[in-house]
XYZ file of C-alpha atoms in Angstrom:
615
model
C -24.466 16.573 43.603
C -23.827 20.412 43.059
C -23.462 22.897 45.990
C -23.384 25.428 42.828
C -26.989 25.033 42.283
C -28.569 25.847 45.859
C -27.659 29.468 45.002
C -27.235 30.102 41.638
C -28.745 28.844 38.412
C -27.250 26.720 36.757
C -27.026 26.236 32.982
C -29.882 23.383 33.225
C -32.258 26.056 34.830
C -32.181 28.515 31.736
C -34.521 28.418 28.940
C -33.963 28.238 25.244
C -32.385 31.672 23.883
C -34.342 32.088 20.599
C -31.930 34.733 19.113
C -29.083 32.614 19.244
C -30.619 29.479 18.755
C -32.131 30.581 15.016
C -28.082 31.650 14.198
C -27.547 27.623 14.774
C -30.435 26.842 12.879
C -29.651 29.591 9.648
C -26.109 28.226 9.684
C -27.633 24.505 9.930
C -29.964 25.167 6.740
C -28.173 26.527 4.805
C -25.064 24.723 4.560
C -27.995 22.072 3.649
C -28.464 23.628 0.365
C -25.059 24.396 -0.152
C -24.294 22.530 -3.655
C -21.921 19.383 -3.160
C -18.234 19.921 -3.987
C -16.197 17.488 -6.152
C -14.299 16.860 -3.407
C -17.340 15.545 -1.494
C -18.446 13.762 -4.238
C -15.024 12.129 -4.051
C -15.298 10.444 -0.783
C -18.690 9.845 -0.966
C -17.430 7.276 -3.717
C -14.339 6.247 -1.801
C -16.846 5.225 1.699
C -19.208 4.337 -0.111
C -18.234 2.105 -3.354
C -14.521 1.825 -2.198
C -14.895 -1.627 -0.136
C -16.299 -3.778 -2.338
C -14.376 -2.568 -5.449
C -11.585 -3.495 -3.456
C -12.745 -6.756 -2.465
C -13.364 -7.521 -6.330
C -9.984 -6.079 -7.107
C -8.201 -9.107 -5.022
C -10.051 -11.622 -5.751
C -9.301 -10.830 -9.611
C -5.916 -10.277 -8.781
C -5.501 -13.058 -6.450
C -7.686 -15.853 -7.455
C -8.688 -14.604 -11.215
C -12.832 -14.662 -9.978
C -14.840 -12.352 -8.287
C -15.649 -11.539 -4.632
C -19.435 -13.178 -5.528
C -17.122 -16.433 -7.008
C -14.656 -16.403 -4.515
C -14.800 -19.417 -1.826
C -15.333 -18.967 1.803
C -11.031 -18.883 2.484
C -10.256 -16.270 -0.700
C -13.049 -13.584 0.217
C -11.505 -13.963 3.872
C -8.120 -13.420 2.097
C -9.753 -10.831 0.326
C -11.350 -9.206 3.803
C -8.231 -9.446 5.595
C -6.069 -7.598 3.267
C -8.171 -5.008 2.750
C -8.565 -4.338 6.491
C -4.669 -4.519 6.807
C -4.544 -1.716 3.096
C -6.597 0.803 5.691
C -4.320 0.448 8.413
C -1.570 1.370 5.746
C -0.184 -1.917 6.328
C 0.665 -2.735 2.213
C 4.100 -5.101 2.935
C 3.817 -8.310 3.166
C 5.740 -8.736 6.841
C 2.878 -6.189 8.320
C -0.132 -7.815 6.967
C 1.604 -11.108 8.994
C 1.681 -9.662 11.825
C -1.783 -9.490 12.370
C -2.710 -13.024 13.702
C -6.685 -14.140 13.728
C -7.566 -12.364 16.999
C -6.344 -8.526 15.754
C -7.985 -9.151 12.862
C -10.850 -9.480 14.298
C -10.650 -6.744 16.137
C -10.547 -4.955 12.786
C -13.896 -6.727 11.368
C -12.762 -9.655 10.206
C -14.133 -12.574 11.597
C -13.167 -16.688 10.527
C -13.335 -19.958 11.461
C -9.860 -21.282 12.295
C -9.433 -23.438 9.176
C -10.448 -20.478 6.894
C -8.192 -18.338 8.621
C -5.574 -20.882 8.155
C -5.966 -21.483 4.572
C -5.290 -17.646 4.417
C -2.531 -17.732 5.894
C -1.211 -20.386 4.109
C -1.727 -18.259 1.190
C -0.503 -15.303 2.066
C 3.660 -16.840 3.242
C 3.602 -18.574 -0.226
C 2.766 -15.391 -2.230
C 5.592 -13.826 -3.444
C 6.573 -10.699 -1.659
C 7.090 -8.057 -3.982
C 3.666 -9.266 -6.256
C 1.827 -8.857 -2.975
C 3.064 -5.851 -1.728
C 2.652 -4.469 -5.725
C -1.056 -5.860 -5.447
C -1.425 -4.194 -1.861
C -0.401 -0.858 -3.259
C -2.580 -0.899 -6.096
C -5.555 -2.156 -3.897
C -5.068 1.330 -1.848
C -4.467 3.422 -5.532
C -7.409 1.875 -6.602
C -9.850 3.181 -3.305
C -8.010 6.448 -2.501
C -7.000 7.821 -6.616
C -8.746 5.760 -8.696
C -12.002 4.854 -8.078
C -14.417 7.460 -9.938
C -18.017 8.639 -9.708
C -17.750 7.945 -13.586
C -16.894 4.272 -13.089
C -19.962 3.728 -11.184
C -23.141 2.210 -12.803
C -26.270 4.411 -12.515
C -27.716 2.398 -9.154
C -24.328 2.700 -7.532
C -24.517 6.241 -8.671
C -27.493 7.338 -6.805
C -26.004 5.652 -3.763
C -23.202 7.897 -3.739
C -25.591 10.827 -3.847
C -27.229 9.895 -0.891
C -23.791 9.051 0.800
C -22.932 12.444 -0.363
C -25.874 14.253 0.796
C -25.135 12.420 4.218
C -22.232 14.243 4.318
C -23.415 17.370 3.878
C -26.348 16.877 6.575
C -23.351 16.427 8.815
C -21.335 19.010 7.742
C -24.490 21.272 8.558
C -24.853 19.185 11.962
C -21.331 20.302 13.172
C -21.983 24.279 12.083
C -25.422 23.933 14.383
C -23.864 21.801 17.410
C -20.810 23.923 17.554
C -22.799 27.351 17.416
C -24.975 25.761 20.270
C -22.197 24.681 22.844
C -20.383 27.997 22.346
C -23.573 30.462 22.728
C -24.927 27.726 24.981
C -28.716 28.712 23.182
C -30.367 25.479 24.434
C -29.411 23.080 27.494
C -26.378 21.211 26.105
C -27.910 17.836 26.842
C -31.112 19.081 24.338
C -28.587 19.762 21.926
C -27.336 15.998 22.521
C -30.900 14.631 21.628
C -30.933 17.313 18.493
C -28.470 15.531 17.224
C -29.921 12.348 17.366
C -32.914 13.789 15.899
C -30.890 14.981 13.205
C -29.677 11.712 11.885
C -32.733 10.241 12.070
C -35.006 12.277 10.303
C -32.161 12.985 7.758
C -31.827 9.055 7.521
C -28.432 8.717 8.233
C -29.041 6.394 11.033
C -32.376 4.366 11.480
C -34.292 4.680 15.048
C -32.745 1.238 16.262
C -29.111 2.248 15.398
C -29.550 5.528 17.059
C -30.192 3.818 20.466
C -27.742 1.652 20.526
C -25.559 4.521 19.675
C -25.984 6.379 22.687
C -25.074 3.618 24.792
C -21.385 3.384 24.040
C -18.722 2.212 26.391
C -17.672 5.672 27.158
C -20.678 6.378 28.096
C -21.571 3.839 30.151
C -17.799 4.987 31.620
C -19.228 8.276 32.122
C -22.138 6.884 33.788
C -20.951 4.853 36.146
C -17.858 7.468 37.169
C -20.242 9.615 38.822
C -21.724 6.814 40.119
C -18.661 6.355 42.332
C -18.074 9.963 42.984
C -21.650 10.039 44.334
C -20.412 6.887 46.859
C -17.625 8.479 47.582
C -19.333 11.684 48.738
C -21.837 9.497 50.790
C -19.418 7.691 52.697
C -16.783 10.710 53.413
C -13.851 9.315 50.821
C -13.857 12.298 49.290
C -12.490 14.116 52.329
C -10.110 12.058 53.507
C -8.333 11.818 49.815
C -8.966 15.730 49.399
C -6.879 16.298 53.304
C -4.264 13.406 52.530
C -3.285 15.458 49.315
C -3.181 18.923 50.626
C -2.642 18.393 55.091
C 1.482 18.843 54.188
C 1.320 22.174 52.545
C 2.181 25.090 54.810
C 0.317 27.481 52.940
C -2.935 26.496 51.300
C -3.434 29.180 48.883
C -5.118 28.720 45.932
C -2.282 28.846 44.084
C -0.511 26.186 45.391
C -3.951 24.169 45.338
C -3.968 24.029 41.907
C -0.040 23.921 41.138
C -0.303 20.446 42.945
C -3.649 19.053 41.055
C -1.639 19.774 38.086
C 1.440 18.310 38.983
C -0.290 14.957 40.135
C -3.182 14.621 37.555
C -0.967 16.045 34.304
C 2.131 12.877 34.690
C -0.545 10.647 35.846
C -2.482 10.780 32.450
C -0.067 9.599 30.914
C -0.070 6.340 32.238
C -4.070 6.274 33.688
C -7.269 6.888 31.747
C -7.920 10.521 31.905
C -11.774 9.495 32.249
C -10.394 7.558 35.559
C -8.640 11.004 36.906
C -11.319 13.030 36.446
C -14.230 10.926 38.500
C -11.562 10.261 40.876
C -10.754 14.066 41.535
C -14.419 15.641 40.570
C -15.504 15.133 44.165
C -12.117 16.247 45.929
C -12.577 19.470 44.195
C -16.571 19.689 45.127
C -15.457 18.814 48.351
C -12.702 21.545 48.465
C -14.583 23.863 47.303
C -18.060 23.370 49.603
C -15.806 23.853 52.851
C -13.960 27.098 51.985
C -17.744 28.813 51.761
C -17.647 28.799 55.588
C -15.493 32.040 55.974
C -16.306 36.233 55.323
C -17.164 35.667 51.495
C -19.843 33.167 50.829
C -20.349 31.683 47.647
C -17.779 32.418 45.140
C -18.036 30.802 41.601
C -14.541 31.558 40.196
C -13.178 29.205 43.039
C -15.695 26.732 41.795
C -14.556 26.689 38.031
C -11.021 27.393 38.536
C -10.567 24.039 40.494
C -12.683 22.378 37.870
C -11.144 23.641 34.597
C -7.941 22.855 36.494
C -8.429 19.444 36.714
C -9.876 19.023 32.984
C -7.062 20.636 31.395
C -4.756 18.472 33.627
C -6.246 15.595 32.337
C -5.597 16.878 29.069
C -2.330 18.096 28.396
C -1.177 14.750 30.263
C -2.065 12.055 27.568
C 0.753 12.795 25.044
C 3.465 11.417 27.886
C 3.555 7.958 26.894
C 1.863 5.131 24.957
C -0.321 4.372 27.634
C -2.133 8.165 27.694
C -4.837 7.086 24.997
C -5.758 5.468 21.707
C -4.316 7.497 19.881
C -0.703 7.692 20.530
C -0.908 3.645 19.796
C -3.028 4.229 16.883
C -0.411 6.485 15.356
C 2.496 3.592 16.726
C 0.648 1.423 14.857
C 0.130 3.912 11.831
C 3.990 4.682 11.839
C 5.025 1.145 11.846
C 2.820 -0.473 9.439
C 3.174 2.160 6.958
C 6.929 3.074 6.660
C 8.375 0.410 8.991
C 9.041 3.198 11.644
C 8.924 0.904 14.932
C 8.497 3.052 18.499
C 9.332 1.913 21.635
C 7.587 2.733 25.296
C 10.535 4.487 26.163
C 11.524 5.850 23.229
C 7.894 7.621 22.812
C 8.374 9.120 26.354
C 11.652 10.730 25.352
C 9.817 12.427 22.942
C 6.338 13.187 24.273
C 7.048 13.831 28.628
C 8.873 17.011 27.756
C 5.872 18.531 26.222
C 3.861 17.400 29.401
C 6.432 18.430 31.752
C 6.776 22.127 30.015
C 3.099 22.167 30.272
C 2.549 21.837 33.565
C 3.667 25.359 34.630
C 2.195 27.190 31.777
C -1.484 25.592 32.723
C -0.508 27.017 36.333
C 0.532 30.095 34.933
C -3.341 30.687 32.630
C -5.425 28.902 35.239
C -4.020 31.715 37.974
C -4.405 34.484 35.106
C -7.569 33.932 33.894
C -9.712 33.361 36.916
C -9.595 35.726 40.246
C -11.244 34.550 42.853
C -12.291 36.064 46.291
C -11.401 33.374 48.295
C -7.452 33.058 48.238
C -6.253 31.320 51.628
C -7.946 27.240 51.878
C -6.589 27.038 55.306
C -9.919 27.450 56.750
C -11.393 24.557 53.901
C -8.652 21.944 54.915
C -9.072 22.951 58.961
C -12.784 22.014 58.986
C -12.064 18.917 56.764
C -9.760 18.088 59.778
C -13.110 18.475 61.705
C -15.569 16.250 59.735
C -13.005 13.768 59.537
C -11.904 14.210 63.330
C -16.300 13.463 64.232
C -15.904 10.631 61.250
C -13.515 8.542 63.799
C -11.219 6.148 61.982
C -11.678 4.171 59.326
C -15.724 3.327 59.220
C -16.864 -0.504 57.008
C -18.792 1.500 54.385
C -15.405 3.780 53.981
C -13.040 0.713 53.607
C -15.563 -1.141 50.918
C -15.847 1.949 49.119
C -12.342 1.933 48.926
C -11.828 -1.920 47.740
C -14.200 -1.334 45.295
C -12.835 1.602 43.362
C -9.328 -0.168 43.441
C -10.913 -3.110 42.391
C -12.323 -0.646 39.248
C -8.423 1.307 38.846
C -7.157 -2.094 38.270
C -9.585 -3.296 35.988
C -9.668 -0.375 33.850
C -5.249 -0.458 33.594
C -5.578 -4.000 32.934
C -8.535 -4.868 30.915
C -6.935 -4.747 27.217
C -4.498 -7.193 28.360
C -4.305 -9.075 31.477
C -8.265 -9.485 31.849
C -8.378 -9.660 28.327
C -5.930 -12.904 28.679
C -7.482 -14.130 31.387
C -11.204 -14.355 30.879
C -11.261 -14.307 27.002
C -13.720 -11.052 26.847
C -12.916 -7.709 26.620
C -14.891 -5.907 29.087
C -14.307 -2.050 28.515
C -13.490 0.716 30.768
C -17.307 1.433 30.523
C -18.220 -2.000 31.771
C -15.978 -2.020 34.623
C -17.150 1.461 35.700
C -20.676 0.488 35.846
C -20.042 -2.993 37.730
C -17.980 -1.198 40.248
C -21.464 1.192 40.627
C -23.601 -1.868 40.846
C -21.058 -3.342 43.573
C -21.716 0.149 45.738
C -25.447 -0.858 45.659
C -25.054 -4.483 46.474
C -22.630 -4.052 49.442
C -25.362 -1.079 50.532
C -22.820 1.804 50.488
C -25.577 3.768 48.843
C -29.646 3.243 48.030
C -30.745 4.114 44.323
C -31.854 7.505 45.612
C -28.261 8.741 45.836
C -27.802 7.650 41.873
C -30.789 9.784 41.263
C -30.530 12.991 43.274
C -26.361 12.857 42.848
C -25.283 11.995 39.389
C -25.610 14.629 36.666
C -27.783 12.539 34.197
C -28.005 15.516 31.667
C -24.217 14.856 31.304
C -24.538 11.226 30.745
C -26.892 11.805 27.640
C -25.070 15.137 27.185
C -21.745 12.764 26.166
C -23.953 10.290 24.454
C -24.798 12.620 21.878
C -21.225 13.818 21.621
C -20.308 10.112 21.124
C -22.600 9.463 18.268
C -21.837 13.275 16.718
C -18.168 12.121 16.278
C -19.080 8.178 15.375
C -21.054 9.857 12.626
C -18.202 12.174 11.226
C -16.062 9.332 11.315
C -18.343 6.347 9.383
C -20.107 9.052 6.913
C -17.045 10.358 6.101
C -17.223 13.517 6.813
C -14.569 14.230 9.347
C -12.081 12.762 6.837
C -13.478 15.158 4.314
C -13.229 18.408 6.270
C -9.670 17.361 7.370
C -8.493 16.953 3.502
C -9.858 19.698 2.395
C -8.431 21.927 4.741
C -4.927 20.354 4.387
C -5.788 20.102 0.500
C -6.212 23.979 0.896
C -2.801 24.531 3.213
C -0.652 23.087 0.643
C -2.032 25.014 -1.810
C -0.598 28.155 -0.309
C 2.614 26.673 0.375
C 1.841 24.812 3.802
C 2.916 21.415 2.409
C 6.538 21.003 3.233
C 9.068 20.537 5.758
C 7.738 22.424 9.595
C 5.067 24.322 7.995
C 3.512 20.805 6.758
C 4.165 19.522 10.240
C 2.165 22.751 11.762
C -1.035 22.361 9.189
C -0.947 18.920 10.123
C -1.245 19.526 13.766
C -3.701 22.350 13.725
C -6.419 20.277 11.576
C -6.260 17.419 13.845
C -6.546 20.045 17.121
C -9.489 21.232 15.535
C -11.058 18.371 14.428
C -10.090 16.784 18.052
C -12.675 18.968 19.664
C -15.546 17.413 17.676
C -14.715 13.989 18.575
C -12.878 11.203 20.407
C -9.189 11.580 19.899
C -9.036 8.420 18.777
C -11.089 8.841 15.712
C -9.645 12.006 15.258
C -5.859 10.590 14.920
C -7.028 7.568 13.241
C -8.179 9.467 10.749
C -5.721 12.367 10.258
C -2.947 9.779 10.419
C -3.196 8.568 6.785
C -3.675 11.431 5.788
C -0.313 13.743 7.447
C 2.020 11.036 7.487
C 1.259 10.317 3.482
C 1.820 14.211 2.842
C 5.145 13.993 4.880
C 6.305 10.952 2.727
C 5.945 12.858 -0.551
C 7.066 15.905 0.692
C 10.020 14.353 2.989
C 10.674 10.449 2.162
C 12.670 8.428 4.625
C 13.359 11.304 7.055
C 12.447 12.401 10.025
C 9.385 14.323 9.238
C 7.459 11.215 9.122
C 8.051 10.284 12.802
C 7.742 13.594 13.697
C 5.093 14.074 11.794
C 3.174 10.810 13.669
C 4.403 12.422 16.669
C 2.865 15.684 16.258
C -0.509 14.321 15.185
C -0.750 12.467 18.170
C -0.048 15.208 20.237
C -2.267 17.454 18.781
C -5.276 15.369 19.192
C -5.383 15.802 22.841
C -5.916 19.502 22.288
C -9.639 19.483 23.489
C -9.854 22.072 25.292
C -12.308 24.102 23.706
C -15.654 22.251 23.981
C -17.381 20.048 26.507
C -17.888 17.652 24.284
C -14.006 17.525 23.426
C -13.330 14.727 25.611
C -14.860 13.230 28.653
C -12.595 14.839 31.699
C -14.443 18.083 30.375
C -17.976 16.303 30.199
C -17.293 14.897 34.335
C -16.110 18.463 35.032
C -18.873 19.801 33.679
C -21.049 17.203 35.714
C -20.124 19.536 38.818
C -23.128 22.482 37.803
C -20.439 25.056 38.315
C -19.592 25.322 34.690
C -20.687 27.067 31.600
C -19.511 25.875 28.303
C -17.658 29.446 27.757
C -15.893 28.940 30.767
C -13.981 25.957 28.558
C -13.130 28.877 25.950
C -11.300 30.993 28.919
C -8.994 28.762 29.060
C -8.860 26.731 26.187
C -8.449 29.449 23.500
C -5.183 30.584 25.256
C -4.100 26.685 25.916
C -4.847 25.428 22.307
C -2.539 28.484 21.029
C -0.079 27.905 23.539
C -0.227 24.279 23.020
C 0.392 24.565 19.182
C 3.227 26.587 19.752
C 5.236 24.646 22.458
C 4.715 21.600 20.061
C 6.435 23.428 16.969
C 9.289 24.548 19.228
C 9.874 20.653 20.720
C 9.540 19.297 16.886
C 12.026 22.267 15.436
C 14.746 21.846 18.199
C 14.080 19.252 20.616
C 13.384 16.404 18.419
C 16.000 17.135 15.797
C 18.426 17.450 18.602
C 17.468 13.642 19.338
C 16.832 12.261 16.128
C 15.043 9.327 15.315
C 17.070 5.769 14.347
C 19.713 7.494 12.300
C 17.052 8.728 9.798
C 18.421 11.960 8.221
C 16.514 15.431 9.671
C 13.837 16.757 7.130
């Protein structure tokens, strides 16, 4: 599938650099020896111990027995409450609001007459015991609970929880040093990982393979599946002259002004994984027919078009609800904690302008940092006129190809509600993307030897691993851990009030963004940020803003390729290195932060939120 690699090496073709590989492995054993922290310790206890000492604690409360007494209906009550304490929901209304099917999205599964009993339960309990008991419940997991409370058996279970944690902290120091110095072929450093967490028994060898077949992955997957039918059948070029046969002058420059300015608004309201497949094999496309002129092959062209559409993707997501997880997750965060209810609209107002003030800046860095020979893509788009012109119209293969990918588009915009509604399963985006690949095959748009010579497998495992890296962080622990103790450490040089709070908030979840999903990342800075803007701010604006912000700054991954999957299907291309991500990136993360402090000191405040005083 890459043009890139006829003439030049790619990244797949170099061998392991030794020097910079042992760096990765010093920094990885070491921090393996590193004693374990207090603070470790901590939440070792707290992911460990803190679920079932909560479960006992409502039950006690509740029903005066234990979880191991309780019947079938009170551990459910039991279940279902604490599921609802670590969503922040502690009031009584919010835990109601979660009927049987969102609850079991959050792991709590019932028959209906159990579920009904608890809900039975739950209207007649008095509102302010429950919402007392509720707050207690979270005191109890997050303050309370001790290493000291535990007997000696549960003891030595929170050692090896807490030595889990520290294998992973060591895991991120080695995977991190890797993708920067690139020392090993990134998709080696995807099965390292996986070797990591089994030999360190953090995952056993089943687990780990069912890990690396996630729905994003599988998304992944089949997204270059389609690219590689839409190359086949000539797609590619009609899209690519559609978008750019009206401009007068095809420079580069106005190339890539008009990627951003389509892809950036559009993320907000499509899957950024969607974008990117969709324009991976314009770009290729673009690219491959301007190499017919004086110059030859020119590789800045060939990343500047690809970082352009990555970062597109990414700076689009904050627009509205609909950009990813994690703008709902922190909707849902805001509500359920403080009663702070969001609209669609009302999270535009705040998040487009950021998008929209965006847009020229990631013109204005794409066009700075990267100089290519090639300037003028009149010659690209006249011989695209060409192909197309000995293409004729319209060709049977071209149309179903066509069908079949809007067929996909729909399914992926619809598939958390309407198909959802409709068909009783939720399918995934990852699902969809490989049944709309399967559908290429049956209809005999392509043959399996176009899969296999023109999708990027090392990518597919490549975001497998990256998948699993950040699941891990997130279930072990440690992600949480590294984000507390860095804001633990902000406030304790004054970074724990008012805008500066707001800024240490946002740059620990833009770094921590970059080692996982942003979904994961906001879910679990959330709690954390908008429970420091409470105590430091309560019942003011700082705690929308504050959600706000966090949201925001989780779709700052622009630094790694593992940061989120635009950058993994850009990467797919074989034009890119992972430092060409750090060109960019460094200057847009910076630039990022700063335009988000600026919107939450004047734009915001100038706004307001529900007649809540300013912080």
């Amino acid at each position: 599938m890459t043009q890139a690699s006829k003439s030049k090496a790619s990244a797949y073709d170099k061998y392991i650099n030794y020097r910079r590989f042992s760096i990765a492995v010093i920094a990885f054993t070491a921090l393996l020896f590193i004693p374990i922290p207090h603070s470790m310790l901590d939440v070792a206890v707290e992911y460990t111990m803190g679920e079932d000492y909560v479960l006992d604690f409502f039950t006690n409360e509740l029903f005066d027995k234990s979880i191991d007494d309780a019947e079938q209906w009170q551990a459910l009550t039991a279940q279902a409450l604490e599921a609802c304490m670590l969503q922040g929901a502690l009031d009584k209304s919010m835990i109601l609001k979660r009927n049987q099917k969102q609850l079991k999205s959050l792991g709590v599964e019932s028959s209906e007459k159990l579920y009904e009993r608890y809900r039975e339960f739950v209207e007649g309990y008095g509102a302010a015991q429950l919402n007392d008991v509720m707050k207690r419940a979270s005191s109890l997991r997050h303050e309370d609970l001790s290493y000291g409370m535990l007997s000696k058996g549960q003891q030595q279970q929170v050692d090896v929880a807490a030595g889990h944690i520290r294998v992973c902290l060591a895991m991120v120091a080695f995977v991190v040093l890797c993708f920067v110095t690139e020392a090993m072929p990134l998709p080696g450093v995807a099965f390292c990982i996986g070797l990591i967490l089994v030999f360190s028994g953090i995952v056993s060898r089943q687990e780990v393979a069912s890990l690396f077949w996630s729905d994003a992955c599988w998304f992944i997957m089949g997204s270059l599946m389609f690219a590689a039918a839409f190359v086949k059948t000539g797609v590619d070029k009609r899209i690519c002259l559609l978008i750019f046969k009206s401009l007068a002058k095809p420079s580069v420059g106005f190339i890539t002004l008009i990627l951003i300015a389509v892809i950036a608004p559009s993320a907000s309201f499509i899957s950024d994984h969607a974008l990117a497949a969709i324009f991976l094999p314009i770009a290729m496309i673009l690219y491959a027919n301007s190499l017919r002129g004086e110059y030859g092959e020119d590789m800045e062209l060939a990343k500047m078009l690809m970082i352009t559409i990555a970062m597109a993707c990414n700076i689009g997501g904050f627009g509205s609800p609909s950009g990813g997880a994690r703008n709902v997750i922190m909707m849902t965060y805001m509500e359920d904690m403080f009663g702070i209810n969001m609209g669609y609209g009302q999270w535009m107002l705040y998040g487009m302008p950021f998008v929209l003030i965006m847009i020229p800046i990631l013109w204005v860095v794409i066009n700075w940092r990267f100089k290519p020979k090639i300037r003028d893509l009149r010659p690209a788009l006249e011989t695209l006129k060409l192909d197309i012109a000995r293409m004729g119209g319209w060709n049977r293969n071209q149309i179903i190809a066509v069908a079949i990918f809007l067929i996909m588009l729909f399914g992926w915009i619809t598939e958390k509600n309407l198909l959802l509604d409709l068909f009783g399963i939720r399918l995934g985006i990852g699902v969809i993307a490989v049944a709309g690949a399967m559908a290429y095959l049956l209809t005999g748009i392509v043959n399996w030897r176009d899969y296999q010579e023109k999708v990027d497998w090392g990518v597919v495992w490549l975001y497998a691993g990256a998948i699993i890296f950040g699941r891990v962080l997130d279930e072990t622990g440690t992600a949480y851990w590294m984000a507390r103790s860095v804001v633990v450490a902000l406030a304790n040089i004054g970074l724990d009030s008012g805008i500066a709070l707001l800024a240490a908030g946002s740059t620990v979840t833009a770094g921590l963004t970059n080692l996982m999903a942003d979904g994961p990342a906001a879910a679990c800075m959330g709690p954390i940020t908008l429970n420091m803007a409470a105590v430091a701010n309560p019942g003011t604006t700082l705690i929308p803003f504050m959600g706000l912000a966090t949201a925001c700054a989780s779709s700052f991954a622009y630094l790694l390729v593992i940061g989120t999957p635009p950058n993994a299907i850009m990467y797919s291309s074989g034009y890119l290195e992972a430092k060409d991500f750090l060109r960019v990136g460094i200057i847009m993360f910076v630039i990022a932060f700063f335009v988000l402090l600026l919107l939450s000191m004047f734009y915001w405040p100038l706004i307001g939120f529900g007649g809540m005083p300013s912080s």
